[in-house]
Short mmCIF file of C-alpha atoms (C1' of nucleotides) in Angstrom, two decimals:
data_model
loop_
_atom_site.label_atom_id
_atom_site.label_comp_id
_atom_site.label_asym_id
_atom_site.label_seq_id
_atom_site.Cartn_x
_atom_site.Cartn_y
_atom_site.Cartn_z
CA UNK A 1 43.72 13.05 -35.23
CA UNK A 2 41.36 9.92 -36.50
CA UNK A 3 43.29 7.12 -37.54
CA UNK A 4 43.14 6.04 -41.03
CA UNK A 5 41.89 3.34 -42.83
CA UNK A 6 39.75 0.15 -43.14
CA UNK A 7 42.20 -2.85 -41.66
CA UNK A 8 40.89 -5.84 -40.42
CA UNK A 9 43.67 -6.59 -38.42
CA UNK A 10 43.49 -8.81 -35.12
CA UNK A 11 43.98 -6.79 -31.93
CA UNK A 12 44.03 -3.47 -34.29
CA UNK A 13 41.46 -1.00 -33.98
CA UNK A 14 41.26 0.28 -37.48
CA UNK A 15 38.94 3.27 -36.40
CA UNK A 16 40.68 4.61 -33.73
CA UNK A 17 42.48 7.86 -32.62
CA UNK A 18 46.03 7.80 -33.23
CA UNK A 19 46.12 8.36 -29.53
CA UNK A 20 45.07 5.17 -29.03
CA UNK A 21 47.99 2.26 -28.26
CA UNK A 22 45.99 0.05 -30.64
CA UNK A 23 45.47 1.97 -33.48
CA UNK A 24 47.71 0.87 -36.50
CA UNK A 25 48.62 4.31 -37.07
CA UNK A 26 50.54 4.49 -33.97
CA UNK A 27 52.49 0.80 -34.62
CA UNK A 28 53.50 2.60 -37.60
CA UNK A 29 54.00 6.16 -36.19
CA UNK A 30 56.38 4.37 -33.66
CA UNK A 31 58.13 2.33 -35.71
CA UNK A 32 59.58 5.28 -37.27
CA UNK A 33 60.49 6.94 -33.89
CA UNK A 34 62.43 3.97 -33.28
CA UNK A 35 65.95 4.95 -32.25
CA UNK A 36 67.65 3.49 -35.13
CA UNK A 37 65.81 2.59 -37.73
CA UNK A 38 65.45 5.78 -39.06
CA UNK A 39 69.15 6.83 -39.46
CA UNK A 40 69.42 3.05 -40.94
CA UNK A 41 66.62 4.35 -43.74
CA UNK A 42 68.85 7.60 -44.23
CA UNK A 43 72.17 5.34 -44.60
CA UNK A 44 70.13 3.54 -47.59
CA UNK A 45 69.02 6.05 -49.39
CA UNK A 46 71.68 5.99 -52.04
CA UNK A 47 71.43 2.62 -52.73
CA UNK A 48 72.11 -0.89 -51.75
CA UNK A 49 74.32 -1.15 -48.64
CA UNK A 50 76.31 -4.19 -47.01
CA UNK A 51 75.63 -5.24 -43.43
CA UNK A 52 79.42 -4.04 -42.52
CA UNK A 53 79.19 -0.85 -44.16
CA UNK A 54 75.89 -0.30 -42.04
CA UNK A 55 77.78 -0.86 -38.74
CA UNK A 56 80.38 1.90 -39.97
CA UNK A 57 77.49 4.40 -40.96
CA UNK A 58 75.43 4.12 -38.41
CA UNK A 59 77.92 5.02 -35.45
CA UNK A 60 78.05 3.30 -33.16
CA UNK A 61 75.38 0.35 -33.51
CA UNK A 62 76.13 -2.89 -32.29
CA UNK A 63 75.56 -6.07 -34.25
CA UNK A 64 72.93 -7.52 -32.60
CA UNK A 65 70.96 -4.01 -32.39
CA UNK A 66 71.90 -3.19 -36.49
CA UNK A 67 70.49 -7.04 -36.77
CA UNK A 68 67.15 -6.78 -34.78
CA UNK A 69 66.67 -3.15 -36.80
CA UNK A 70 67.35 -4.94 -40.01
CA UNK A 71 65.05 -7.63 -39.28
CA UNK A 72 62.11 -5.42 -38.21
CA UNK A 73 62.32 -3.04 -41.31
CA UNK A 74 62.29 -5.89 -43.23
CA UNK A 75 59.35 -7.54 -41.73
CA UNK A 76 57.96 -3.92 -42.42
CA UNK A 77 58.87 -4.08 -46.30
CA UNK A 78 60.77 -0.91 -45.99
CA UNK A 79 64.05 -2.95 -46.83
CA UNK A 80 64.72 -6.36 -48.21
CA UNK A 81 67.77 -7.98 -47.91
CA UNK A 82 69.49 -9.95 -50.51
CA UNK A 83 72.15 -12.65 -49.90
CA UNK A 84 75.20 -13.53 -52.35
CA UNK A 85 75.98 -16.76 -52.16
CA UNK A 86 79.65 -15.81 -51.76
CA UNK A 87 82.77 -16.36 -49.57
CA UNK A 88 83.51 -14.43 -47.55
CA UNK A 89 79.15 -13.91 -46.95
CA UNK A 90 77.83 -11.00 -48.44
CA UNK A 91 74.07 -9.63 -47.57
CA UNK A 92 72.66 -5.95 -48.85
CA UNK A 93 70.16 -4.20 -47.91
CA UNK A 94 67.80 -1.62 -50.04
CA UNK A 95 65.18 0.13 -49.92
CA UNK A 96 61.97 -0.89 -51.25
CA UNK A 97 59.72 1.90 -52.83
CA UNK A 98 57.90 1.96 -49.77
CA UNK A 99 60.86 2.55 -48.00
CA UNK A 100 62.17 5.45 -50.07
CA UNK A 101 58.86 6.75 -50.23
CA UNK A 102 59.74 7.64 -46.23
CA UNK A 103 63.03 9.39 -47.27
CA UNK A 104 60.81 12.81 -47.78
CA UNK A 105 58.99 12.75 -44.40
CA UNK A 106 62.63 12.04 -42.91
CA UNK A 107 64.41 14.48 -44.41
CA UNK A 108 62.16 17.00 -43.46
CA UNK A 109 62.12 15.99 -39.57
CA UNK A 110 65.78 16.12 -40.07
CA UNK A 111 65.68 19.22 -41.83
CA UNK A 112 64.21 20.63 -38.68
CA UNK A 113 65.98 18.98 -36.41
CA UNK A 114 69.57 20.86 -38.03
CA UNK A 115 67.54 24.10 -37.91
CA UNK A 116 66.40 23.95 -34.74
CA UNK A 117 69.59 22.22 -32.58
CA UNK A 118 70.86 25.89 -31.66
CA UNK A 119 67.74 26.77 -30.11
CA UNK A 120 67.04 23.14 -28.19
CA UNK A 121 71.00 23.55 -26.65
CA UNK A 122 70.10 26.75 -25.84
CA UNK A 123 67.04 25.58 -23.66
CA UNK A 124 68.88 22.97 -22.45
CA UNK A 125 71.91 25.27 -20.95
CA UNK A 126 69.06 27.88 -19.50
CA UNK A 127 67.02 24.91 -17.89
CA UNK A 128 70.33 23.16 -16.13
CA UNK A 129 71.67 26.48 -15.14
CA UNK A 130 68.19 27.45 -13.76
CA UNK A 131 68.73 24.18 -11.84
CA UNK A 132 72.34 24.39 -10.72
CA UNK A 133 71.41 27.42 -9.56
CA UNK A 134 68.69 27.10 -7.70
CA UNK A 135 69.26 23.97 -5.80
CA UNK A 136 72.46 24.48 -4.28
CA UNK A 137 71.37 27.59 -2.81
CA UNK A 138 68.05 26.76 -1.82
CA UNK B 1 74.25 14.32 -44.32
CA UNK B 2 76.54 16.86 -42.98
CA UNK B 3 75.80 18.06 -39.44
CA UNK B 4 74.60 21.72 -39.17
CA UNK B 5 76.07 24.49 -37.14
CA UNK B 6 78.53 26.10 -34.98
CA UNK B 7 77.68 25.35 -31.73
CA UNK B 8 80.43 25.04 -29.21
CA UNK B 9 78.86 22.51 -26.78
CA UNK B 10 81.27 20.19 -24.44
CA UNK B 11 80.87 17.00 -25.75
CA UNK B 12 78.66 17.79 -29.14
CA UNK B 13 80.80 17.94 -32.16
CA UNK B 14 79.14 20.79 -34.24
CA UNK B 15 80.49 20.09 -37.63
CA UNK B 16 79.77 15.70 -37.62
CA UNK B 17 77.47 13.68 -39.75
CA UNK B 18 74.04 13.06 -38.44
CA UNK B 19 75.21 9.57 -38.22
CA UNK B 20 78.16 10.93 -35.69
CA UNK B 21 76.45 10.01 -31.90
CA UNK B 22 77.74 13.11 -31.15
CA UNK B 23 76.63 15.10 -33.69
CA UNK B 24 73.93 17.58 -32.24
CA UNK B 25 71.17 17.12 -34.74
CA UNK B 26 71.34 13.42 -34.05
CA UNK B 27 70.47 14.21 -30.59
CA UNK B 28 68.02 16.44 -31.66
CA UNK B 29 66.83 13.74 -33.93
CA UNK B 30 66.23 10.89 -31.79
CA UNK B 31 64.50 12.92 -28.91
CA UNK B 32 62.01 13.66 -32.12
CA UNK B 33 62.12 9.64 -32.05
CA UNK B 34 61.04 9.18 -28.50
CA UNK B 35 58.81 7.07 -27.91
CA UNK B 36 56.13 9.18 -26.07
CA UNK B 37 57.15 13.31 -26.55
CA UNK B 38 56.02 13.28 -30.25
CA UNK B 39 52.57 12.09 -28.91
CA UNK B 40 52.26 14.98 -26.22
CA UNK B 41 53.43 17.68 -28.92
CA UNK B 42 50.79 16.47 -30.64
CA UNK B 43 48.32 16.61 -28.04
CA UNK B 44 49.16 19.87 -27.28
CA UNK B 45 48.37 21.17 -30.75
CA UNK B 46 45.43 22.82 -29.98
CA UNK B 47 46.55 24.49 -26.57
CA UNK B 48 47.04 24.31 -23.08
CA UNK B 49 46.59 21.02 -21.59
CA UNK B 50 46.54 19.87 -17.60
CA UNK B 51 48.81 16.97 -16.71
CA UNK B 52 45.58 14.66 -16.28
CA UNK B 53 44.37 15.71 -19.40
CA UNK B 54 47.33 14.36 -21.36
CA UNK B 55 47.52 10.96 -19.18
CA UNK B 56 43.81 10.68 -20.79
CA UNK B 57 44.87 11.38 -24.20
CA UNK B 58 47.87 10.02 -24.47
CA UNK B 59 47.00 6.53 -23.62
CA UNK B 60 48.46 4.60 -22.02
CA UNK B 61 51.27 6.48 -20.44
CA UNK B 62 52.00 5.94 -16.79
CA UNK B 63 52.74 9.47 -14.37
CA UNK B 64 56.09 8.72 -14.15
CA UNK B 65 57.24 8.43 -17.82
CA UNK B 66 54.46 10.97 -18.86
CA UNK B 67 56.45 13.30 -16.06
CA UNK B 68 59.83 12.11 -17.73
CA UNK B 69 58.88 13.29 -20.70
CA UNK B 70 57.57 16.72 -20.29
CA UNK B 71 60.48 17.84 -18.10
CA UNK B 72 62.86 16.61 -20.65
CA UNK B 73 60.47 18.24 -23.64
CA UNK B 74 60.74 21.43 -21.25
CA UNK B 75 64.29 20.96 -20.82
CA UNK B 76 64.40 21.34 -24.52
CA UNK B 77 62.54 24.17 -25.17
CA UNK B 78 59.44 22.99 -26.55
CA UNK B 79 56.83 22.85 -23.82
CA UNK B 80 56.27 25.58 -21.16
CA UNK B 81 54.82 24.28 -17.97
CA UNK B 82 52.55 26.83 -15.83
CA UNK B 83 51.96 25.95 -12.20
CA UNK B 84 48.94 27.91 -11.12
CA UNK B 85 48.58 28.41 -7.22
CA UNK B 86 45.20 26.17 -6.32
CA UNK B 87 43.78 23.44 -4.73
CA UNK B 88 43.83 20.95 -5.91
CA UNK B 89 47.30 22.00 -7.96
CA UNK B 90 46.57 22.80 -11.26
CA UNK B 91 49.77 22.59 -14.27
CA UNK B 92 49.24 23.53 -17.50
CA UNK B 93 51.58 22.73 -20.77
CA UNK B 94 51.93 24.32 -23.46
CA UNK B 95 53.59 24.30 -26.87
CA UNK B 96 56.43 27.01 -27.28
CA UNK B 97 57.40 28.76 -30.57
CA UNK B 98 59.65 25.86 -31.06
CA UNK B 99 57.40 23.36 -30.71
CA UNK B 100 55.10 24.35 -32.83
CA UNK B 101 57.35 24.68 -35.77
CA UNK B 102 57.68 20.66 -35.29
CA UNK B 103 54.00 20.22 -35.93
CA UNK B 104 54.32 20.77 -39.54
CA UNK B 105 56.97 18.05 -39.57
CA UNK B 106 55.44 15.64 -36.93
CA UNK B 107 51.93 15.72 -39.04
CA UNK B 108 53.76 15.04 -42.55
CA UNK B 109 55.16 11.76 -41.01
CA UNK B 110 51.99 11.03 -39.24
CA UNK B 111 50.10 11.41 -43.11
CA UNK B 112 53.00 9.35 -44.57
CA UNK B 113 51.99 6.71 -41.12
CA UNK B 114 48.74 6.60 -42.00
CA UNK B 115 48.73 5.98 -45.28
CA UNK B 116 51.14 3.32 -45.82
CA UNK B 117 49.38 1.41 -42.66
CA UNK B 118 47.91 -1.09 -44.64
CA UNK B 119 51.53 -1.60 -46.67
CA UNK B 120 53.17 -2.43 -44.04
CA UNK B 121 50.70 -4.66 -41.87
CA UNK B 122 50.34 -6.60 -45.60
CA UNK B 123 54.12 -6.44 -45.23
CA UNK B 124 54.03 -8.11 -41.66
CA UNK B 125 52.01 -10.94 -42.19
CA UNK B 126 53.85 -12.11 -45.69
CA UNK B 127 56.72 -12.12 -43.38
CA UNK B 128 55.40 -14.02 -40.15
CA UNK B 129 53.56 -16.20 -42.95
CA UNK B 130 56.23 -17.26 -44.92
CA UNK B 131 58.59 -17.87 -41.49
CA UNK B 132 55.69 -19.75 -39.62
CA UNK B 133 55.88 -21.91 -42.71
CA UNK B 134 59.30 -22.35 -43.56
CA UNK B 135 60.13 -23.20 -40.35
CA UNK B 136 57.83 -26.08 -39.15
CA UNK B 137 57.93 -27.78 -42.67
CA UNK B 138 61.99 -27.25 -43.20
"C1'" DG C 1 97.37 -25.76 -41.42
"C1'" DC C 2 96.35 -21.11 -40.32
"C1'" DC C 3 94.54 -16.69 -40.63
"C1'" DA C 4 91.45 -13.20 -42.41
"C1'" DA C 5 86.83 -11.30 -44.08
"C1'" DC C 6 82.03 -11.20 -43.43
"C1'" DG C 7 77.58 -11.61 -41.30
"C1'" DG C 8 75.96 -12.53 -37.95
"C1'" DT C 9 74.82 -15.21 -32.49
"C1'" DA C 10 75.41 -15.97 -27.55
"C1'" DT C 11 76.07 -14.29 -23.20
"C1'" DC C 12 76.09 -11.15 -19.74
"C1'" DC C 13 75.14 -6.60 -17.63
"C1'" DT C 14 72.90 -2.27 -17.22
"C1'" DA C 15 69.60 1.29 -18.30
"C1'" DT C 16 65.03 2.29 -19.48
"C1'" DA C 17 60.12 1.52 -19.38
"C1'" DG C 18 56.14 -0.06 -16.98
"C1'" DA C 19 52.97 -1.43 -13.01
"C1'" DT C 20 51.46 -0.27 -8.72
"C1'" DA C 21 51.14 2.03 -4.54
"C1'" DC C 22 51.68 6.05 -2.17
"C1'" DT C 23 52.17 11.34 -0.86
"C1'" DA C 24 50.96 16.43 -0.08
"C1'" DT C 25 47.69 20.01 -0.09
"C1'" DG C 26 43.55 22.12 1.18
"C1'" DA C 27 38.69 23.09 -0.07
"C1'" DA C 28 34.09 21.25 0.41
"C1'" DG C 29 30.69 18.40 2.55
"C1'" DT C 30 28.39 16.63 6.87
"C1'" DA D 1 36.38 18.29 13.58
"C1'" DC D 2 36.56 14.73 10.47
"C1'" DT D 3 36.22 12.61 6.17
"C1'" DT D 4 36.42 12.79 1.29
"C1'" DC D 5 37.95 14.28 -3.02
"C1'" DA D 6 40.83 16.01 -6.79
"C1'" DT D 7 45.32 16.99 -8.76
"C1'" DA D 8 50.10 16.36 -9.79
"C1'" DG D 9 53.04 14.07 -9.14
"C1'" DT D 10 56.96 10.32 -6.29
"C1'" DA D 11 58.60 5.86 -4.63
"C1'" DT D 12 59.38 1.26 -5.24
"C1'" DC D 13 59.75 -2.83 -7.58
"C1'" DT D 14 59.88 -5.67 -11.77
"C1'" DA D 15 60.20 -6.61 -16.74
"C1'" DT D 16 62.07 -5.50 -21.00
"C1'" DA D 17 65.16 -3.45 -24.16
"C1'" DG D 18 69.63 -1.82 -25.21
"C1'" DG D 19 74.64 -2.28 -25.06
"C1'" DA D 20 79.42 -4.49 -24.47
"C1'" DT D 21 81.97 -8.25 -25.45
"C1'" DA D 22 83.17 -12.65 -27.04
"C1'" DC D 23 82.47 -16.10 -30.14
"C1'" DC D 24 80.91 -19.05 -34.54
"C1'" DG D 25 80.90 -20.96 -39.46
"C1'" DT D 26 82.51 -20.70 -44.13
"C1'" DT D 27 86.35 -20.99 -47.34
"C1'" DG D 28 89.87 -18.52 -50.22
"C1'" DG D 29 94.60 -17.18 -49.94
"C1'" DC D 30 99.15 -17.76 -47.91
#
DNA sequence: GCCAACGGTATCCTATAGATACTATGAAGT
DNA sequence: ACTTCATAGTATCTATAGGATACCGTTGGC
């Protein structure tokens, strides 16, 4: 579980274990657990997308959330975001290759996620029965 | 990008998109996202490991959200906990079935982390450079 | 002149995360 | 007997992030 790679970025640790709150690997790693910006990736995937269309996609994401994701995945160069010069304003968003190049890992987590769901609700009922149960009587 | 399965849960629309809040396999998919559980599944690869065990290796989580999230990771099937009667109290976790089947996924997206790293940090400071000079000069 | 469409901001409130201190138990040491 | 120690948490308070809602600026069409 070593991180990675030879960065020489301030208040990084480039040789550390992903474990560690420094190591780039885990920015990254938690970047992508962010609540949002992975189904925003997902919405992109087909192409170019405006800033509206986002906001219907992504249910239900408000504006100034969709904006800070936006913003951060761009700062990220996972999207870039072009504006049209138009009126009324129009602004898409795309991936970049480095973006799509995430699209695999995603659909994979995702791919597990719709295999697994019966299972996980499952758990869940057992565990909050186990706990209704036991408490009231106890 | 169709949602997955028949479940019949109160409140968890079975046949939504992933992008429907209530779709199950979103919720599915953003506990995946949290923050800290994708860390302790990780640490728990290799086996059993005691509560003050993980606060060392997972740095640097606190006892209350590293207690958050292994009862919710329990709650959901993937952890077991194992109280064993001593003094001082000794409680073990451990991966279920389930959560090992997420490794596979968890270490694909922690490959794809690690090696775009330096992409995105390169990505970061073009960004902060070209704002910390746009907006001082404009 | 007025309204609508779009891509956001501004403001306020709440929920979550984080820091820190504290608890219970009992065995071992002196 | 008393103190100390280790473990696995809780309790309490504060800071930060997320969320709800309202609003802004542009300008083409009516």
């Amino acid at each position: 579980m070593r991180c990675c790679l030879d960065t020489h970025l301030p208040g990084l640790r480039p040789g550390a274990d992903i474990m560690d709150p420094l190591c780039p690997s885990r920015v990254v790693f938690q970047r992508i657990g962010d609540k949002w910006a992975s189904l925003v990736v997902q919405v992109l995937a087909d192409g170019p997308v405006r800033f509206s269309e986002l906001r219907k996609h992504v249910h239900v994401i408000t504006p100034k959330v969709l904006t800070q994701t936006l913003r951060t995945l761009e700062r990220d160069g996972l999207i870039i975001r072009t504006v049209f010069a138009q009126v009324p304003p129009r602004v898409d968003y795309q991936l970049t290759g480095l973006g799509e190049s995430l699209l695999g890992p995603l659909a994979i987590l995702r791919d597990w996620a719709e295999s697994n769901v019966p299972s996980i609700l499952d758990a869940r009922d057992a565990y909050d029965d186990a706990r209704a149960g036991a408490l009231p009587e106890g």
